[in-house]
Amino acid sequence: MALLEVKKLKVYYQTGRGVNQAVDGISFELDQGSSIGLVGESGCGKSTTVKGIVRVMPTNAFIPEGEVYFNGSDILKSAEKEMRQLRWRDISIVPQAAMDSLNPVYTVRNQFLEVMQLKGDLNKKQALVRAKELFALVGLNSDLLNYYPHQFSGGMKQRAVIALALALNPRLIITDEPVTALDVIVQHQILNELKELRQQLGLAMVMITHDISVVAQTCDQIAVMYAGKIVEKGKGKQVLKNPLHPYTMGLKNCFPNLNQPNKELIAIAGSPPDLIDPPPGCRFYERCPFAMTQCQLEEPGLEELESGHLSACFLREDIDQYRNKAKEVETWLQVII
Ligand code: ATP
Ligand code: SF4
């Protein structure tokens, strides 16, 4: 049994202009100890997916359909009281802008003690021992517990927030853009540490990022999201080496490749569709260099084209030729927005 099973989850927002179909029927599974990266550009629904899973949503958000099984139970049906117990203890979150989530007026030590005493039922002495253990785990000197957050560097704050998320031995950790605000060297260190911690503690992880190179370094599986849908899903290496969906091919071009540092970065022209009134066919149609008439009329379903590797695109044969074309800047210049 998978630890987390998300089935046809929809999370919508009620807005003044209508209903924004931010997450529109996505499914994925995660086993104990494994990791999945949700990747896609800004606004594709990554954060909304996570908010829906843990049910920490703005008041205008609602879940019209879907199931989320954690350890076999559908937690979308759980009472709020049970969800409160599940958060931190079983599922913990490193939120977007996590570095700013530490309270500036308390020492880091007091923030750790508060979480462990309130949520973990530890007494002060036990909580302090645990806080020191956690700091050691993420490579921070325990003397730093007595500091205020503003005395930490960005990387130190991010490590502290990760340590806090691990405080109650969760089984699943969800990280939203965990290294976005950090320089590349610290990014690399933190990602390696996250990977090691996961292996050491047998943790499952959902990582959200817009940067496909970040998931490449950290996750076993990748789900590429576009305009509220998963358009490609598979093992990390499969998706990165042999992308099946034109959007993934384009996304790869947008980030530097460490093996080809001089390679030109190619942007995908245009922007995603308005999710209040999404188009009827493929949501990538307007920006896709390989679009066909069928794509405008019908919506492609997510189909398994190779073992464990799925794509929601009508291109199902001779994908190599499209991959090669997608590496050329001219291919993307043809798209008229
Ligand atoms: P980013 O990387 O910028 O955080 P994302 O992929 O996480 O982007 P979401 O933040 O989940 O995307 O947003 C998905 C869609 O939902 C977008 O169209 C966004 O404008 C919309 N949205 C997000 N929050 C709200 C809200 N509170 N009310 C209305 N619409 C919202
Ligand atoms: Fe492009 Fe058509 Fe595939 Fe959509 S279905 S990604 S428009 S080729």
Tab-separated table of C-alpha atoms and ligand atoms in Angstrom:
chain	number	residue	atom	x	y	z
A	1	MET	CA	0.000	0.000	0.000
A	2	ALA	CA	1.315	3.441	-0.946
A	3	LEU	CA	1.870	5.886	1.927
A	4	LEU	CA	0.186	8.698	-0.018
A	5	GLU	CA	-2.279	8.208	-2.842
A	6	VAL	CA	-3.782	11.249	-4.512
A	7	LYS	CA	-6.693	10.331	-6.776
A	8	LYS	CA	-8.246	12.720	-9.312
A	9	LEU	CA	-7.838	15.630	-6.906
A	10	LYS	CA	-9.459	18.920	-7.862
A	11	VAL	CA	-8.868	22.110	-5.895
A	12	TYR	CA	-10.693	25.214	-7.123
A	13	TYR	CA	-10.835	28.850	-6.027
A	14	GLN	CA	-13.990	30.926	-6.005
A	15	THR	CA	-13.048	34.363	-7.344
A	16	GLY	CA	-14.907	37.535	-8.357
A	17	ARG	CA	-14.532	36.523	-12.040
A	18	GLY	CA	-15.628	32.901	-11.613
A	19	VAL	CA	-14.131	29.591	-10.489
A	20	ASN	CA	-10.379	29.147	-11.002
A	21	GLN	CA	-9.754	25.453	-11.749
A	22	ALA	CA	-6.277	25.634	-10.210
A	23	VAL	CA	-5.815	21.869	-9.720
A	24	ASP	CA	-7.929	19.866	-12.071
A	25	GLY	CA	-7.957	16.116	-11.477
A	26	ILE	CA	-4.414	15.096	-10.615
A	27	SER	CA	-3.311	11.660	-9.393
A	28	PHE	CA	-0.045	10.314	-8.048
A	29	GLU	CA	1.242	7.793	-5.509
A	30	LEU	CA	4.150	7.843	-3.128
A	31	ASP	CA	5.615	4.878	-1.234
A	32	GLN	CA	7.168	5.098	2.214
A	33	GLY	CA	10.736	6.359	1.818
A	34	SER	CA	10.363	7.541	-1.769
A	35	SER	CA	10.126	11.026	-3.229
A	36	ILE	CA	8.268	12.858	-5.945
A	37	GLY	CA	8.975	16.292	-7.399
A	38	LEU	CA	6.028	18.370	-8.626
A	39	VAL	CA	7.515	20.690	-11.203
A	40	GLY	CA	6.105	23.391	-13.461
A	41	GLU	CA	6.068	27.133	-13.972
A	42	SER	CA	4.484	29.652	-11.649
A	43	GLY	CA	0.704	29.337	-11.365
A	44	CYS	CA	0.449	25.714	-12.595
A	45	GLY	CA	-1.083	24.593	-9.284
A	46	LYS	CA	1.823	23.065	-7.349
A	47	SER	CA	1.220	24.896	-4.067
A	48	THR	CA	-2.545	24.507	-4.391
A	49	THR	CA	-2.075	20.732	-4.720
A	50	VAL	CA	-0.236	20.645	-1.409
A	51	LYS	CA	-2.734	22.944	0.286
A	52	GLY	CA	-5.485	20.581	-0.835
A	53	ILE	CA	-3.638	17.470	0.383
A	54	VAL	CA	-3.155	18.815	3.904
A	55	ARG	CA	-6.356	20.899	3.798
A	56	VAL	CA	-4.735	24.152	4.785
A	57	MET	CA	-6.478	26.304	2.211
A	58	PRO	CA	-7.572	29.922	1.852
A	59	THR	CA	-11.258	30.445	2.600
A	60	ASN	CA	-12.146	30.821	-1.103
A	61	ALA	CA	-10.670	27.393	-1.975
A	62	PHE	CA	-12.732	24.222	-2.174
A	63	ILE	CA	-12.298	20.593	-3.224
A	64	PRO	CA	-15.110	19.588	-5.608
A	65	GLU	CA	-13.757	16.075	-6.234
A	66	GLY	CA	-10.982	13.691	-5.399
A	67	GLU	CA	-9.524	11.432	-2.739
A	68	VAL	CA	-6.288	11.662	-0.759
A	69	TYR	CA	-5.298	8.452	1.026
A	70	PHE	CA	-2.614	8.696	3.691
A	71	ASN	CA	-1.626	5.335	5.123
A	72	GLY	CA	-4.865	3.864	3.730
A	73	SER	CA	-7.412	6.422	5.015
A	74	ASP	CA	-9.035	9.111	2.906
A	75	ILE	CA	-7.914	12.200	4.799
A	76	LEU	CA	-10.220	14.463	2.804
A	77	LYS	CA	-12.980	12.840	4.861
A	78	SER	CA	-11.179	13.223	8.212
A	79	ALA	CA	-12.478	15.616	10.846
A	80	GLU	CA	-10.410	18.805	11.303
A	81	LYS	CA	-9.351	17.566	14.766
A	82	GLU	CA	-7.765	14.430	13.237
A	83	MET	CA	-6.104	16.549	10.540
A	84	ARG	CA	-4.547	18.773	13.190
A	85	GLN	CA	-2.964	15.678	14.753
A	86	LEU	CA	-1.768	14.423	11.392
A	87	ARG	CA	-0.031	17.705	10.476
A	88	TRP	CA	3.457	17.933	12.059
A	89	ARG	CA	3.288	14.398	13.564
A	90	ASP	CA	2.800	12.451	10.320
A	91	ILE	CA	2.940	15.028	7.553
A	92	SER	CA	5.076	18.097	7.974
A	93	ILE	CA	5.510	21.013	5.641
A	94	VAL	CA	8.418	23.258	4.814
A	95	PRO	CA	6.378	26.129	3.330
A	96	GLN	CA	7.281	28.481	0.506
A	97	ALA	CA	9.419	31.335	1.899
A	98	ALA	CA	10.193	28.987	4.792
A	99	MET	CA	13.105	31.143	5.827
A	100	ASP	CA	10.658	33.868	6.768
A	101	SER	CA	8.452	31.474	8.724
A	102	LEU	CA	10.655	31.705	11.833
A	103	ASN	CA	9.295	34.259	14.288
A	104	PRO	CA	11.815	37.160	14.488
A	105	VAL	CA	11.023	38.062	18.107
A	106	TYR	CA	11.794	34.631	19.628
A	107	THR	CA	15.068	32.733	19.755
A	108	VAL	CA	15.141	29.672	17.536
A	109	ARG	CA	15.376	27.551	20.691
A	110	ASN	CA	12.041	28.868	22.000
A	111	GLN	CA	10.350	28.124	18.693
A	112	PHE	CA	11.602	24.538	18.743
A	113	LEU	CA	10.553	24.068	22.375
A	114	GLU	CA	7.080	25.438	21.655
A	115	VAL	CA	6.452	23.041	18.768
A	116	MET	CA	7.759	19.996	20.627
A	117	GLN	CA	5.993	20.778	23.886
A	118	LEU	CA	2.660	21.672	22.269
A	119	LYS	CA	2.539	19.190	19.394
A	120	GLY	CA	4.852	16.459	20.642
A	121	ASP	CA	3.900	16.301	24.334
A	122	LEU	CA	7.578	16.475	25.397
A	123	ASN	CA	8.622	18.196	28.594
A	124	LYS	CA	11.081	21.095	28.365
A	125	LYS	CA	14.165	18.975	29.085
A	126	GLN	CA	13.223	16.302	26.518
A	127	ALA	CA	12.368	19.002	23.970
A	128	LEU	CA	15.759	20.652	24.387
A	129	VAL	CA	17.600	17.341	23.924
A	130	ARG	CA	15.548	16.716	20.787
A	131	ALA	CA	16.194	20.255	19.465
A	132	LYS	CA	19.960	19.687	19.821
A	133	GLU	CA	19.678	16.305	18.068
A	134	LEU	CA	17.775	17.914	15.214
A	135	PHE	CA	20.302	20.704	14.823
A	136	ALA	CA	23.097	18.142	14.654
A	137	LEU	CA	21.092	16.207	12.052
A	138	VAL	CA	20.967	19.199	9.695
A	139	GLY	CA	24.592	20.189	10.338
A	140	LEU	CA	24.016	23.159	12.680
A	141	ASN	CA	25.924	23.743	15.900
A	142	SER	CA	23.531	23.490	18.866
A	143	ASP	CA	24.858	26.801	20.320
A	144	LEU	CA	22.994	28.479	17.477
A	145	LEU	CA	19.701	27.503	19.101
A	146	ASN	CA	20.084	30.536	21.353
A	147	TYR	CA	20.240	32.940	18.406
A	148	TYR	CA	17.432	34.975	16.860
A	149	PRO	CA	16.496	34.202	13.237
A	150	HIS	CA	18.024	37.472	11.944
A	151	GLN	CA	21.419	36.252	13.203
A	152	PHE	CA	21.228	33.255	10.824
A	153	SER	CA	22.303	33.264	7.167
A	154	GLY	CA	19.715	32.176	4.560
A	155	GLY	CA	21.144	28.650	4.400
A	156	MET	CA	21.195	28.337	8.196
A	157	LYS	CA	17.565	29.469	8.437
A	158	GLN	CA	16.548	26.957	5.789
A	159	ARG	CA	18.356	24.170	7.659
A	160	ALA	CA	16.650	25.245	10.912
A	161	VAL	CA	13.216	25.148	9.260
A	162	ILE	CA	13.924	21.675	7.856
A	163	ALA	CA	15.020	20.558	11.343
A	164	LEU	CA	11.777	21.948	12.778
A	165	ALA	CA	9.758	20.048	10.186
A	166	LEU	CA	11.494	16.829	11.320
A	167	ALA	CA	10.837	17.519	15.013
A	168	LEU	CA	8.083	14.949	15.512
A	169	ASN	CA	9.456	12.217	13.227
A	170	PRO	CA	6.930	12.649	10.390
A	171	ARG	CA	6.543	9.960	7.737
A	172	LEU	CA	6.021	12.468	4.951
A	173	ILE	CA	7.636	15.851	4.447
A	174	ILE	CA	6.342	18.333	1.907
A	175	THR	CA	8.765	21.040	0.800
A	176	ASP	CA	7.577	24.011	-1.258
A	177	GLU	CA	10.453	25.636	-3.218
A	178	PRO	CA	12.948	24.660	-0.497
A	179	VAL	CA	16.023	26.270	-2.058
A	180	THR	CA	14.690	28.999	-4.339
A	181	ALA	CA	16.016	31.944	-2.326
A	182	LEU	CA	19.502	30.464	-1.843
A	183	ASP	CA	22.654	30.753	-3.913
A	184	VAL	CA	23.596	27.727	-6.018
A	185	ILE	CA	26.302	26.448	-3.689
A	186	VAL	CA	24.036	26.459	-0.627
A	187	GLN	CA	21.203	25.057	-2.795
A	188	HIS	CA	23.381	22.108	-3.681
A	189	GLN	CA	24.346	21.500	-0.030
A	190	ILE	CA	20.751	21.688	1.224
A	191	LEU	CA	19.444	19.395	-1.516
A	192	ASN	CA	22.122	16.819	-0.739
A	193	GLU	CA	21.318	17.053	2.944
A	194	LEU	CA	17.602	16.603	2.282
A	195	LYS	CA	18.371	13.518	0.219
A	196	GLU	CA	20.620	12.031	2.901
A	197	LEU	CA	18.136	12.805	5.678
A	198	ARG	CA	15.369	11.149	3.738
A	199	GLN	CA	17.404	8.008	3.260
A	200	GLN	CA	18.598	7.975	6.865
A	201	LEU	CA	15.096	8.494	8.319
A	202	GLY	CA	13.101	6.530	5.714
A	203	LEU	CA	11.048	9.647	4.964
A	204	ALA	CA	8.765	10.109	1.986
A	205	MET	CA	8.913	13.550	0.364
A	206	VAL	CA	6.845	15.670	-1.991
A	207	MET	CA	9.005	18.479	-3.341
A	208	ILE	CA	7.512	21.426	-5.177
A	209	THR	CA	9.717	23.478	-7.445
A	210	HIS	CA	9.671	25.401	-10.709
A	211	ASP	CA	13.283	24.315	-11.362
A	212	ILE	CA	13.507	20.935	-13.055
A	213	SER	CA	17.227	20.668	-12.199
A	214	VAL	CA	16.354	20.732	-8.478
A	215	VAL	CA	14.137	17.655	-8.713
A	216	ALA	CA	16.720	15.951	-10.886
A	217	GLN	CA	19.113	16.064	-7.964
A	218	THR	CA	16.666	15.024	-5.264
A	219	CYS	CA	13.615	13.004	-6.340
A	220	ASP	CA	12.934	9.422	-7.490
A	221	GLN	CA	9.833	10.407	-9.446
A	222	ILE	CA	8.815	13.550	-11.300
A	223	ALA	CA	5.337	14.820	-12.096
A	224	VAL	CA	5.331	17.758	-14.499
A	225	MET	CA	2.340	20.062	-14.028
A	226	TYR	CA	0.898	22.468	-16.545
A	227	ALA	CA	-2.214	24.615	-16.043
A	228	GLY	CA	-3.623	22.506	-13.204
A	229	LYS	CA	-2.928	19.080	-14.730
A	230	ILE	CA	-0.127	16.534	-14.610
A	231	VAL	CA	1.104	16.326	-18.200
A	232	GLU	CA	4.015	13.914	-17.691
A	233	LYS	CA	4.969	11.538	-14.913
A	234	GLY	CA	7.674	8.931	-14.466
A	235	LYS	CA	10.970	8.039	-12.844
A	236	GLY	CA	13.262	11.078	-12.522
A	237	LYS	CA	15.830	9.813	-15.036
A	238	GLN	CA	13.176	8.752	-17.562
A	239	VAL	CA	11.476	12.142	-17.546
A	240	LEU	CA	14.675	14.163	-17.671
A	241	LYS	CA	16.559	12.072	-20.235
A	242	ASN	CA	13.675	11.101	-22.465
A	243	PRO	CA	10.829	13.579	-21.988
A	244	LEU	CA	7.654	12.575	-23.785
A	245	HIS	CA	5.641	15.772	-23.488
A	246	PRO	CA	6.554	18.933	-25.464
A	247	TYR	CA	6.080	21.051	-22.330
A	248	THR	CA	8.714	19.010	-20.447
A	249	MET	CA	11.014	19.278	-23.471
A	250	GLY	CA	10.566	23.071	-23.374
A	251	LEU	CA	10.976	23.269	-19.609
A	252	LYS	CA	14.318	21.448	-19.846
A	253	ASN	CA	15.532	24.110	-22.287
A	254	CYS	CA	14.771	26.869	-19.792
A	255	PHE	CA	17.290	25.745	-17.155
A	256	PRO	CA	21.091	25.504	-17.387
A	257	ASN	CA	22.524	22.029	-17.958
A	258	LEU	CA	25.631	21.385	-15.857
A	259	ASN	CA	27.005	19.056	-18.558
A	260	GLN	CA	26.531	21.692	-21.282
A	261	PRO	CA	27.188	25.012	-19.524
A	262	ASN	CA	27.463	27.000	-22.770
A	263	LYS	CA	24.156	25.781	-24.142
A	264	GLU	CA	21.715	28.564	-24.952
A	265	LEU	CA	18.630	28.743	-22.732
A	266	ILE	CA	15.386	28.737	-24.725
A	267	ALA	CA	12.199	30.223	-23.310
A	268	ILE	CA	8.690	28.951	-24.040
A	269	ALA	CA	6.837	31.922	-25.530
A	270	GLY	CA	3.477	33.009	-24.105
A	271	SER	CA	1.847	32.146	-20.824
A	272	PRO	CA	-0.503	29.458	-19.503
A	273	PRO	CA	-4.251	29.757	-20.187
A	274	ASP	CA	-6.698	31.468	-17.876
A	275	LEU	CA	-7.865	28.728	-15.513
A	276	ILE	CA	-11.213	30.449	-14.980
A	277	ASP	CA	-12.079	29.617	-18.572
A	278	PRO	CA	-9.572	26.992	-19.751
A	279	PRO	CA	-9.601	25.927	-23.413
A	280	PRO	CA	-11.425	22.693	-24.303
A	281	GLY	CA	-8.489	20.806	-25.862
A	282	CYS	CA	-4.876	20.482	-24.749
A	283	ARG	CA	-4.056	23.302	-22.339
A	284	PHE	CA	-0.559	23.653	-23.887
A	285	TYR	CA	-1.949	24.085	-27.431
A	286	GLU	CA	-1.248	27.826	-27.782
A	287	ARG	CA	2.425	27.443	-26.862
A	288	CYS	CA	3.217	24.051	-28.378
A	289	PRO	CA	5.442	23.952	-31.476
A	290	PHE	CA	4.024	20.544	-32.468
A	291	ALA	CA	0.320	21.357	-32.052
A	292	MET	CA	-2.133	19.693	-34.469
A	293	THR	CA	-5.804	20.434	-35.187
A	294	GLN	CA	-6.894	17.540	-32.968
A	295	CYS	CA	-5.105	19.147	-29.988
A	296	GLN	CA	-7.377	22.186	-30.059
A	297	LEU	CA	-10.533	20.092	-30.031
A	298	GLU	CA	-9.800	17.147	-27.749
A	299	GLU	CA	-8.093	16.908	-24.411
A	300	PRO	CA	-5.306	14.276	-24.378
A	301	GLY	CA	-5.486	11.839	-21.439
A	302	LEU	CA	-2.430	10.758	-19.429
A	303	GLU	CA	-1.284	7.509	-21.079
A	304	GLU	CA	1.539	5.112	-20.257
A	305	LEU	CA	3.848	5.133	-23.305
A	306	GLU	CA	6.792	3.354	-21.657
A	307	SER	CA	6.830	1.270	-18.487
A	308	GLY	CA	5.945	3.671	-15.650
A	309	HIS	CA	6.294	6.721	-17.929
A	310	LEU	CA	3.097	8.610	-18.776
A	311	SER	CA	2.346	11.576	-21.000
A	312	ALA	CA	-0.798	13.574	-21.767
A	313	CYS	CA	-0.094	14.354	-25.409
A	314	PHE	CA	-1.301	13.053	-28.784
A	315	LEU	CA	2.327	12.543	-29.897
A	316	ARG	CA	2.772	8.871	-29.161
A	317	GLU	CA	5.197	7.668	-31.837
A	318	ASP	CA	8.636	8.719	-33.092
A	319	ILE	CA	9.084	10.892	-30.009
A	320	ASP	CA	12.842	11.045	-30.627
A	321	GLN	CA	12.360	13.320	-33.638
A	322	TYR	CA	10.299	15.763	-31.537
A	323	ARG	CA	12.893	15.668	-28.745
A	324	ASN	CA	15.588	16.582	-31.247
A	325	LYS	CA	13.492	19.375	-32.760
A	326	ALA	CA	12.664	20.687	-29.283
A	327	LYS	CA	16.377	21.285	-28.634
A	328	GLU	CA	16.484	23.877	-31.439
A	329	VAL	CA	15.682	27.507	-30.708
A	330	GLU	CA	13.998	27.854	-34.160
A	331	THR	CA	11.377	25.285	-33.162
A	332	TRP	CA	10.149	27.501	-30.334
A	333	LEU	CA	10.397	30.700	-32.414
A	334	GLN	CA	7.787	29.256	-34.803
A	335	VAL	CA	5.126	29.484	-32.109
A	336	ILE	CA	3.029	32.569	-32.784
A	337	ILE	CA	1.267	33.837	-29.694
B	1	ATP	P1	4.062	29.443	-7.694
B	1	ATP	O1	5.247	28.637	-8.107
B	1	ATP	O2	4.083	30.836	-8.233
B	1	ATP	O3	3.745	29.373	-6.229
B	1	ATP	P2	2.090	27.389	-8.201
B	1	ATP	O4	2.391	26.442	-9.304
B	1	ATP	O5	2.356	26.910	-6.818
B	1	ATP	O6	2.812	28.785	-8.462
B	1	ATP	P3	-0.518	28.067	-7.274
B	1	ATP	O7	-0.017	29.069	-6.303
B	1	ATP	O8	-1.006	26.773	-6.757
B	1	ATP	O9	0.568	27.797	-8.377
B	1	ATP	O10	-1.670	28.774	-8.132
B	1	ATP	C1	-2.479	28.041	-9.067
B	1	ATP	C2	-3.566	28.966	-9.606
B	1	ATP	O11	-4.441	29.314	-8.557
B	1	ATP	C3	-3.066	30.272	-10.203
B	1	ATP	O12	-3.894	30.579	-11.311
B	1	ATP	C4	-3.277	31.264	-9.083
B	1	ATP	O13	-3.490	32.563	-9.589
B	1	ATP	C5	-4.551	30.719	-8.446
B	1	ATP	N1	-4.663	31.050	-7.011
B	1	ATP	C6	-3.777	30.751	-6.038
B	1	ATP	N2	-4.216	31.180	-4.843
B	1	ATP	C7	-5.426	31.750	-5.071
B	1	ATP	C8	-6.409	32.375	-4.241
B	1	ATP	N3	-6.244	32.463	-2.926
B	1	ATP	N4	-7.535	32.833	-4.837
B	1	ATP	C9	-7.711	32.728	-6.157
B	1	ATP	N5	-6.857	32.147	-7.007
B	1	ATP	C10	-5.716	31.668	-6.469
B	2	SF4	FE1	1.276	19.817	-28.209
B	2	SF4	FE2	-0.877	18.581	-29.107
B	2	SF4	FE3	0.746	17.336	-27.437
B	2	SF4	FE4	-0.768	19.335	-26.608
B	2	SF4	S1	-1.460	17.349	-27.363
B	2	SF4	S2	1.340	19.024	-26.102
B	2	SF4	S3	-0.757	20.698	-28.359
B	2	SF4	S4	1.218	18.014	-29.531
